[in-house]
Amino acid sequence: MLKEKIINIENYQIKPGTKVLLKNFPTDYDEGKLDKAEGEELLESGRKKLAEMQDKLYAHDEYSVLIIFQAMDAAGKDSAVKHIMSGLNPTGVQVHSFKAPSSTELDHDYFWRHYKALPSRGMIGIFNRSHYENVLVTRVHPDLILRENLPGINTIYDVNEKFWETRFKQINRFEKNIYQNGTIVLKFFLHLSRKEQKKRFIERIDDPKKNWKFSPTDASERRFWQDYQHAYQEALSNTSTELAPWFIIPADDKWFTRLAIVNIIYEQFEAMHLEYPTVSDEVKTELLKVKEQLLSEENK
């Protein structure tokens, strides 16, 4: 999509079995190969190309695409959805923003509410937060696991390393299953620095139009920054697979974040080799007959 591979997908994709250390991944774009103005121009071009791919996906009606966004607060998940997907046909996109589970959802396994929200064939589904919250926020706050009323889990001491290893295996099986049934899975972690998060929090407080986006609990969770970094590292290391890869995207520069995500999604679409369905010779003959009828009407 971009000339000279300015954005190389391999720089951001986590290969299966890789032990992820987030401190080794940049949070900002400092390669200097393009500036913000060029990036925004390329983003607009990329959105148009995605729209073309979406049309083929819908016409093909064999696959669906699930795009997952995970990140620390203020990393730009909402704006990424808004800007990247703005060029798509809204009737072909399903967006779900998952909050804390309800009592009804807690009475089911943690995949239940996510499985119900999976995109149907020909559709693009976007999860703003996802089933990964069950190995992220719950890992930082293991007392939340007790609300799930799981067999054999009676105290937070039962929520041990073996418990998390089991969850990672469950997630990999879940994603393998939906992939084998036609859902392409792309997972993006928006990698934000603690310094940039602080800056965005202050902006939300200072701007009355953004006050609604900020909650005091967002700031209180900063106390657990290192715990969240560890939880993300473990999740990324254990659940990036060939069938459902993770991509770590620098999130301090929003324009680059959006451009990188669009580029990666487009390349994944290209790899699917989607084409418009062809019709049989018999149908083509019928179409030509209909065309002749329509042309004769115009001449009357």
mmCIF file of C-alpha atoms in Angstrom:
data_model
loop_
_atom_site.group_PDB
_atom_site.id
_atom_site.type_symbol
_atom_site.label_atom_id
_atom_site.label_comp_id
_atom_site.label_asym_id
_atom_site.label_seq_id
_atom_site.Cartn_x
_atom_site.Cartn_y
_atom_site.Cartn_z
ATOM 1 C CA MET A 1 0.000 0.000 0.000
ATOM 2 C CA LEU A 2 2.872 2.369 0.789
ATOM 3 C CA LYS A 3 5.849 3.113 -1.422
ATOM 4 C CA GLU A 4 9.166 1.560 -0.420
ATOM 5 C CA LYS A 5 7.521 -0.287 2.471
ATOM 6 C CA ILE A 6 7.612 2.758 4.770
ATOM 7 C CA ILE A 7 5.564 0.634 7.139
ATOM 8 C CA ASN A 8 6.884 -2.906 7.309
ATOM 9 C CA ILE A 9 4.296 -5.211 8.816
ATOM 10 C CA GLU A 10 7.016 -7.514 10.172
ATOM 11 C CA ASN A 11 8.258 -4.741 12.477
ATOM 12 C CA TYR A 12 4.975 -4.825 14.374
ATOM 13 C CA GLN A 13 3.773 -8.426 14.219
ATOM 14 C CA ILE A 14 4.591 -10.666 17.167
ATOM 15 C CA LYS A 15 5.775 -14.036 15.958
ATOM 16 C CA PRO A 16 4.421 -17.085 17.802
ATOM 17 C CA GLY A 17 6.565 -18.071 20.749
ATOM 18 C CA THR A 18 8.165 -14.632 21.104
ATOM 19 C CA LYS A 19 8.747 -13.446 24.669
ATOM 20 C CA VAL A 20 7.499 -9.867 24.600
ATOM 21 C CA LEU A 21 9.189 -7.121 26.617
ATOM 22 C CA LEU A 22 7.288 -3.904 25.989
ATOM 23 C CA LYS A 23 10.251 -1.721 26.944
ATOM 24 C CA ASN A 24 11.891 -2.968 23.737
ATOM 25 C CA PHE A 25 9.055 -1.631 21.567
ATOM 26 C CA PRO A 26 8.788 2.079 20.708
ATOM 27 C CA THR A 27 5.736 4.064 21.730
ATOM 28 C CA ASP A 28 6.297 6.825 19.166
ATOM 29 C CA TYR A 29 7.203 7.083 15.508
ATOM 30 C CA ASP A 30 10.801 8.233 15.118
ATOM 31 C CA GLU A 31 11.891 6.603 11.877
ATOM 32 C CA GLY A 32 11.623 9.901 9.991
ATOM 33 C CA LYS A 33 10.543 8.360 6.697
ATOM 34 C CA LEU A 34 7.398 10.479 6.517
ATOM 35 C CA ASP A 35 5.799 13.364 8.367
ATOM 36 C CA LYS A 36 2.295 13.893 9.714
ATOM 37 C CA ALA A 37 0.988 15.584 6.547
ATOM 38 C CA GLU A 38 2.234 12.746 4.349
ATOM 39 C CA GLY A 39 0.877 10.212 6.796
ATOM 40 C CA GLU A 40 -2.610 11.721 6.770
ATOM 41 C CA GLU A 41 -2.597 11.776 2.960
ATOM 42 C CA LEU A 42 -1.626 8.114 2.873
ATOM 43 C CA LEU A 43 -4.287 7.351 5.474
ATOM 44 C CA GLU A 44 -6.996 8.800 3.245
ATOM 45 C CA SER A 45 -5.766 6.703 0.337
ATOM 46 C CA GLY A 46 -5.663 3.660 2.574
ATOM 47 C CA ARG A 47 -9.247 4.152 3.721
ATOM 48 C CA LYS A 48 -10.423 4.136 0.114
ATOM 49 C CA LYS A 49 -8.549 0.902 -0.553
ATOM 50 C CA LEU A 50 -10.092 -0.662 2.554
ATOM 51 C CA ALA A 51 -13.540 0.284 1.260
ATOM 52 C CA GLU A 52 -12.826 -1.607 -1.959
ATOM 53 C CA MET A 53 -11.698 -4.650 -0.001
ATOM 54 C CA GLN A 54 -14.765 -4.463 2.223
ATOM 55 C CA ASP A 55 -16.993 -4.555 -0.843
ATOM 56 C CA LYS A 56 -15.274 -7.724 -2.062
ATOM 57 C CA LEU A 57 -15.531 -9.278 1.415
ATOM 58 C CA TYR A 58 -19.271 -8.649 1.462
ATOM 59 C CA ALA A 59 -19.782 -9.928 -2.095
ATOM 60 C CA HIS A 60 -17.648 -13.013 -1.438
ATOM 61 C CA ASP A 61 -19.715 -13.895 1.654
ATOM 62 C CA GLU A 62 -17.359 -16.628 2.826
ATOM 63 C CA TYR A 63 -15.182 -14.894 5.397
ATOM 64 C CA SER A 64 -15.633 -12.344 8.161
ATOM 65 C CA VAL A 65 -12.935 -10.187 9.750
ATOM 66 C CA LEU A 66 -12.567 -9.533 13.480
ATOM 67 C CA ILE A 67 -10.358 -6.600 14.496
ATOM 68 C CA ILE A 68 -9.464 -6.370 18.187
ATOM 69 C CA PHE A 69 -8.139 -3.244 19.914
ATOM 70 C CA GLN A 70 -6.547 -3.431 23.352
ATOM 71 C CA ALA A 71 -4.604 -0.709 25.140
ATOM 72 C CA MET A 72 -4.115 1.310 28.276
ATOM 73 C CA ASP A 73 -6.598 4.128 28.870
ATOM 74 C CA ALA A 74 -6.215 7.151 26.530
ATOM 75 C CA ALA A 75 -4.178 5.187 23.978
ATOM 76 C CA GLY A 76 -6.597 6.130 21.197
ATOM 77 C CA LYS A 77 -8.756 3.055 20.646
ATOM 78 C CA ASP A 78 -11.930 5.093 20.086
ATOM 79 C CA SER A 79 -10.288 7.540 17.698
ATOM 80 C CA ALA A 80 -8.629 4.680 15.810
ATOM 81 C CA VAL A 81 -12.027 3.100 15.204
ATOM 82 C CA LYS A 82 -13.508 6.454 14.187
ATOM 83 C CA HIS A 83 -10.775 7.547 11.771
ATOM 84 C CA ILE A 84 -9.752 4.223 10.271
ATOM 85 C CA MET A 85 -13.222 2.863 9.629
ATOM 86 C CA SER A 86 -14.843 6.141 8.550
ATOM 87 C CA GLY A 87 -14.470 5.225 4.881
ATOM 88 C CA LEU A 88 -16.214 1.864 5.201
ATOM 89 C CA ASN A 89 -19.851 1.085 4.502
ATOM 90 C CA PRO A 90 -21.440 1.242 7.969
ATOM 91 C CA THR A 91 -23.914 -1.511 7.093
ATOM 92 C CA GLY A 92 -20.983 -3.906 6.817
ATOM 93 C CA VAL A 93 -19.281 -3.037 10.118
ATOM 94 C CA GLN A 94 -20.255 -4.118 13.626
ATOM 95 C CA VAL A 95 -18.529 -2.267 16.494
ATOM 96 C CA HIS A 96 -18.697 -3.509 20.076
ATOM 97 C CA SER A 97 -17.211 -1.693 23.072
ATOM 98 C CA PHE A 98 -17.099 -4.072 26.000
ATOM 99 C CA LYS A 99 -17.459 -2.719 29.523
ATOM 100 C CA ALA A 100 -17.453 -4.576 32.844
ATOM 101 C CA PRO A 101 -19.587 -7.740 32.531
ATOM 102 C CA SER A 102 -23.157 -7.712 33.820
ATOM 103 C CA SER A 103 -24.516 -10.233 36.318
ATOM 104 C CA THR A 104 -26.100 -12.156 33.437
ATOM 105 C CA GLU A 105 -22.809 -12.249 31.541
ATOM 106 C CA LEU A 106 -20.975 -13.397 34.675
ATOM 107 C CA ASP A 107 -23.339 -16.368 34.843
ATOM 108 C CA HIS A 108 -21.863 -17.593 31.541
ATOM 109 C CA ASP A 109 -18.280 -18.353 30.541
ATOM 110 C CA TYR A 110 -16.240 -15.276 29.707
ATOM 111 C CA PHE A 111 -16.374 -15.937 25.933
ATOM 112 C CA TRP A 112 -20.183 -15.934 25.839
ATOM 113 C CA ARG A 113 -20.805 -12.218 25.309
ATOM 114 C CA HIS A 114 -17.961 -12.006 22.793
ATOM 115 C CA TYR A 115 -19.057 -15.039 20.818
ATOM 116 C CA LYS A 116 -22.506 -13.505 20.416
ATOM 117 C CA ALA A 117 -20.905 -10.360 18.983
ATOM 118 C CA LEU A 118 -18.769 -12.066 16.336
ATOM 119 C CA PRO A 119 -19.253 -10.700 12.806
ATOM 120 C CA SER A 120 -21.320 -12.708 10.352
ATOM 121 C CA ARG A 121 -19.897 -13.730 6.973
ATOM 122 C CA GLY A 122 -19.083 -10.789 4.749
ATOM 123 C CA MET A 123 -18.910 -8.435 7.725
ATOM 124 C CA ILE A 124 -16.140 -6.657 9.628
ATOM 125 C CA GLY A 125 -16.374 -6.795 13.417
ATOM 126 C CA ILE A 126 -14.466 -4.451 15.715
ATOM 127 C CA PHE A 127 -13.952 -5.223 19.388
ATOM 128 C CA ASN A 128 -12.984 -2.147 21.415
ATOM 129 C CA ARG A 129 -11.642 -4.172 24.335
ATOM 130 C CA SER A 130 -12.431 -7.859 24.180
ATOM 131 C CA HIS A 131 -12.118 -11.266 25.811
ATOM 132 C CA TYR A 132 -8.544 -10.225 26.612
ATOM 133 C CA GLU A 133 -9.834 -8.130 29.499
ATOM 134 C CA ASN A 134 -10.185 -11.512 31.212
ATOM 135 C CA VAL A 135 -6.400 -11.906 31.295
ATOM 136 C CA LEU A 136 -5.554 -8.214 31.715
ATOM 137 C CA VAL A 137 -7.665 -6.257 34.189
ATOM 138 C CA THR A 138 -8.526 -9.484 36.011
ATOM 139 C CA ARG A 139 -4.825 -10.316 36.289
ATOM 140 C CA VAL A 140 -4.108 -6.922 37.830
ATOM 141 C CA HIS A 141 -7.192 -7.250 40.047
ATOM 142 C CA PRO A 142 -7.598 -11.020 40.619
ATOM 143 C CA ASP A 143 -10.473 -10.438 43.057
ATOM 144 C CA LEU A 144 -12.624 -9.830 39.963
ATOM 145 C CA ILE A 145 -12.202 -13.488 39.033
ATOM 146 C CA LEU A 146 -14.090 -14.478 42.162
ATOM 147 C CA ARG A 147 -17.201 -12.786 40.727
ATOM 148 C CA GLU A 148 -17.220 -15.429 37.974
ATOM 149 C CA ASN A 149 -18.027 -18.120 40.567
ATOM 150 C CA LEU A 150 -15.762 -20.653 38.867
ATOM 151 C CA PRO A 151 -15.465 -24.241 40.164
ATOM 152 C CA GLY A 152 -12.384 -24.648 42.342
ATOM 153 C CA ILE A 153 -11.629 -20.921 42.483
ATOM 154 C CA ASN A 154 -12.511 -19.907 46.027
ATOM 155 C CA THR A 155 -9.857 -17.342 46.928
ATOM 156 C CA ILE A 156 -7.456 -15.105 45.012
ATOM 157 C CA TYR A 157 -4.713 -17.605 45.888
ATOM 158 C CA ASP A 158 -6.396 -20.030 43.507
ATOM 159 C CA VAL A 159 -5.843 -17.493 40.725
ATOM 160 C CA ASN A 160 -2.248 -18.557 40.160
ATOM 161 C CA GLU A 161 0.124 -18.959 37.207
ATOM 162 C CA LYS A 162 -1.487 -22.258 36.245
ATOM 163 C CA PHE A 163 -4.842 -20.483 36.096
ATOM 164 C CA TRP A 164 -3.500 -17.903 33.625
ATOM 165 C CA GLU A 165 -1.759 -20.548 31.524
ATOM 166 C CA THR A 166 -5.095 -22.315 31.206
ATOM 167 C CA ARG A 167 -6.825 -19.101 30.153
ATOM 168 C CA PHE A 168 -4.249 -18.432 27.459
ATOM 169 C CA LYS A 169 -4.835 -21.923 26.077
ATOM 170 C CA GLN A 170 -8.598 -21.335 26.143
ATOM 171 C CA ILE A 171 -8.188 -18.082 24.216
ATOM 172 C CA ASN A 172 -5.974 -19.730 21.608
ATOM 173 C CA ARG A 173 -8.533 -22.526 21.142
ATOM 174 C CA PHE A 174 -11.365 -20.004 20.847
ATOM 175 C CA GLU A 175 -9.550 -17.989 18.185
ATOM 176 C CA LYS A 176 -8.466 -21.112 16.322
ATOM 177 C CA ASN A 177 -12.056 -22.293 16.235
ATOM 178 C CA ILE A 178 -13.490 -19.072 14.828
ATOM 179 C CA TYR A 179 -10.615 -18.829 12.317
ATOM 180 C CA GLN A 180 -11.289 -22.341 11.050
ATOM 181 C CA ASN A 181 -14.920 -21.348 10.626
ATOM 182 C CA GLY A 182 -14.101 -18.368 8.424
ATOM 183 C CA THR A 183 -13.270 -15.452 10.759
ATOM 184 C CA ILE A 184 -9.945 -13.704 10.116
ATOM 185 C CA VAL A 185 -8.595 -12.381 13.435
ATOM 186 C CA LEU A 186 -6.336 -9.311 13.706
ATOM 187 C CA LYS A 187 -5.297 -8.040 17.133
ATOM 188 C CA PHE A 188 -3.787 -4.612 17.811
ATOM 189 C CA PHE A 189 -2.147 -3.472 21.022
ATOM 190 C CA LEU A 190 -1.772 0.328 21.007
ATOM 191 C CA HIS A 191 1.486 0.879 22.868
ATOM 192 C CA LEU A 192 1.255 4.163 24.807
ATOM 193 C CA SER A 193 3.925 5.670 27.041
ATOM 194 C CA ARG A 194 3.090 6.612 30.623
ATOM 195 C CA LYS A 195 4.202 10.181 29.873
ATOM 196 C CA GLU A 196 1.826 10.496 26.911
ATOM 197 C CA GLN A 197 -1.054 9.020 28.922
ATOM 198 C CA LYS A 198 -0.519 11.698 31.590
ATOM 199 C CA LYS A 199 -0.567 14.403 28.905
ATOM 200 C CA ARG A 200 -3.835 13.091 27.402
ATOM 201 C CA PHE A 201 -5.470 12.786 30.814
ATOM 202 C CA ILE A 202 -4.683 16.449 31.546
ATOM 203 C CA GLU A 203 -6.061 17.447 28.122
ATOM 204 C CA ARG A 204 -9.306 15.645 28.908
ATOM 205 C CA ILE A 205 -9.586 17.502 32.206
ATOM 206 C CA ASP A 206 -8.780 20.913 30.678
ATOM 207 C CA ASP A 207 -11.108 20.562 27.677
ATOM 208 C CA PRO A 208 -14.819 20.678 28.645
ATOM 209 C CA LYS A 209 -15.642 18.780 25.445
ATOM 210 C CA LYS A 210 -13.487 15.885 26.661
ATOM 211 C CA ASN A 211 -14.480 15.833 30.331
ATOM 212 C CA TRP A 212 -16.962 13.046 29.673
ATOM 213 C CA LYS A 213 -14.132 10.816 28.465
ATOM 214 C CA PHE A 214 -12.294 10.997 31.777
ATOM 215 C CA SER A 215 -13.052 9.183 35.003
ATOM 216 C CA PRO A 216 -11.087 9.503 38.256
ATOM 217 C CA THR A 217 -10.724 5.724 38.196
ATOM 218 C CA ASP A 218 -8.682 6.095 34.982
ATOM 219 C CA ALA A 219 -6.062 8.035 36.923
ATOM 220 C CA SER A 220 -6.181 5.685 39.895
ATOM 221 C CA GLU A 221 -5.346 2.752 37.612
ATOM 222 C CA ARG A 222 -2.039 4.483 36.759
ATOM 223 C CA ARG A 223 -0.810 3.184 40.113
ATOM 224 C CA PHE A 224 -0.867 -0.265 38.545
ATOM 225 C CA TRP A 225 1.003 0.729 35.376
ATOM 226 C CA GLN A 226 3.780 -1.836 35.785
ATOM 227 C CA ASP A 227 1.264 -4.542 36.694
ATOM 228 C CA TYR A 228 -0.620 -3.833 33.470
ATOM 229 C CA GLN A 229 2.599 -3.845 31.463
ATOM 230 C CA HIS A 230 3.373 -7.290 32.864
ATOM 231 C CA ALA A 231 -0.164 -8.525 32.136
ATOM 232 C CA TYR A 232 0.039 -7.290 28.540
ATOM 233 C CA GLN A 233 3.468 -8.838 28.048
ATOM 234 C CA GLU A 234 2.190 -12.207 29.208
ATOM 235 C CA ALA A 235 -0.939 -12.015 27.034
ATOM 236 C CA LEU A 236 0.973 -10.906 23.938
ATOM 237 C CA SER A 237 3.652 -13.560 24.448
ATOM 238 C CA ASN A 238 1.196 -16.419 24.915
ATOM 239 C CA THR A 239 -1.587 -15.613 22.441
ATOM 240 C CA SER A 240 0.062 -14.319 19.269
ATOM 241 C CA THR A 241 -0.390 -17.188 16.819
ATOM 242 C CA GLU A 242 -0.136 -17.739 13.080
ATOM 243 C CA LEU A 243 -3.938 -17.803 12.894
ATOM 244 C CA ALA A 244 -4.548 -14.810 15.170
ATOM 245 C CA PRO A 245 -1.480 -12.548 15.298
ATOM 246 C CA TRP A 246 -0.850 -9.610 17.613
ATOM 247 C CA PHE A 247 0.542 -6.322 16.330
ATOM 248 C CA ILE A 248 2.173 -3.824 18.702
ATOM 249 C CA ILE A 249 1.536 -0.335 17.335
ATOM 250 C CA PRO A 250 3.257 2.838 18.647
ATOM 251 C CA ALA A 251 0.439 4.993 20.063
ATOM 252 C CA ASP A 252 2.066 8.271 21.128
ATOM 253 C CA ASP A 253 1.599 9.734 17.610
ATOM 254 C CA LYS A 254 -2.036 9.179 16.690
ATOM 255 C CA TRP A 255 -1.592 9.906 12.984
ATOM 256 C CA PHE A 256 1.008 7.138 12.698
ATOM 257 C CA THR A 257 -1.048 4.737 14.816
ATOM 258 C CA ARG A 258 -3.985 5.053 12.428
ATOM 259 C CA LEU A 259 -1.820 4.778 9.327
ATOM 260 C CA ALA A 260 -0.041 1.661 10.574
ATOM 261 C CA ILE A 261 -3.305 -0.067 11.452
ATOM 262 C CA VAL A 262 -4.882 0.722 8.077
ATOM 263 C CA ASN A 263 -1.787 -0.543 6.284
ATOM 264 C CA ILE A 264 -1.741 -3.815 8.221
ATOM 265 C CA ILE A 265 -5.463 -4.448 7.742
ATOM 266 C CA TYR A 266 -5.140 -3.772 4.020
ATOM 267 C CA GLU A 267 -2.197 -6.169 3.663
ATOM 268 C CA GLN A 268 -4.166 -8.863 5.477
ATOM 269 C CA PHE A 269 -7.094 -8.304 3.122
ATOM 270 C CA GLU A 270 -4.761 -8.639 0.145
ATOM 271 C CA ALA A 271 -3.467 -11.931 1.496
ATOM 272 C CA MET A 272 -7.022 -13.297 1.390
ATOM 273 C CA HIS A 273 -7.047 -12.898 -2.431
ATOM 274 C CA LEU A 274 -10.697 -11.889 -2.489
ATOM 275 C CA GLU A 275 -12.347 -11.378 -5.856
ATOM 276 C CA TYR A 276 -15.885 -10.563 -6.883
ATOM 277 C CA PRO A 277 -17.920 -13.744 -7.456
ATOM 278 C CA THR A 278 -18.257 -14.827 -11.072
ATOM 279 C CA VAL A 279 -21.496 -16.063 -12.561
ATOM 280 C CA SER A 280 -22.089 -18.975 -14.919
ATOM 281 C CA ASP A 281 -22.433 -18.618 -18.682
ATOM 282 C CA GLU A 282 -26.153 -19.320 -18.330
ATOM 283 C CA VAL A 283 -26.570 -16.421 -15.913
ATOM 284 C CA LYS A 284 -24.510 -14.144 -18.156
ATOM 285 C CA THR A 285 -26.824 -15.013 -21.049
ATOM 286 C CA GLU A 286 -29.844 -14.143 -18.913
ATOM 287 C CA LEU A 287 -28.255 -10.859 -17.879
ATOM 288 C CA LEU A 288 -27.678 -9.910 -21.503
ATOM 289 C CA LYS A 289 -31.346 -10.655 -22.255
ATOM 290 C CA VAL A 290 -32.406 -8.400 -19.380
ATOM 291 C CA LYS A 291 -30.080 -5.690 -20.637
ATOM 292 C CA GLU A 292 -31.676 -5.880 -24.112
ATOM 293 C CA GLN A 293 -35.127 -5.587 -22.564
ATOM 294 C CA LEU A 294 -34.072 -2.527 -20.564
ATOM 295 C CA LEU A 295 -32.527 -0.874 -23.611
ATOM 296 C CA SER A 296 -35.681 -1.492 -25.635
ATOM 297 C CA GLU A 297 -37.702 0.249 -22.931
ATOM 298 C CA GLU A 298 -35.511 3.334 -23.224
ATOM 299 C CA ASN A 299 -36.116 3.468 -26.987
ATOM 300 C CA LYS A 300 -39.913 3.471 -26.667
#
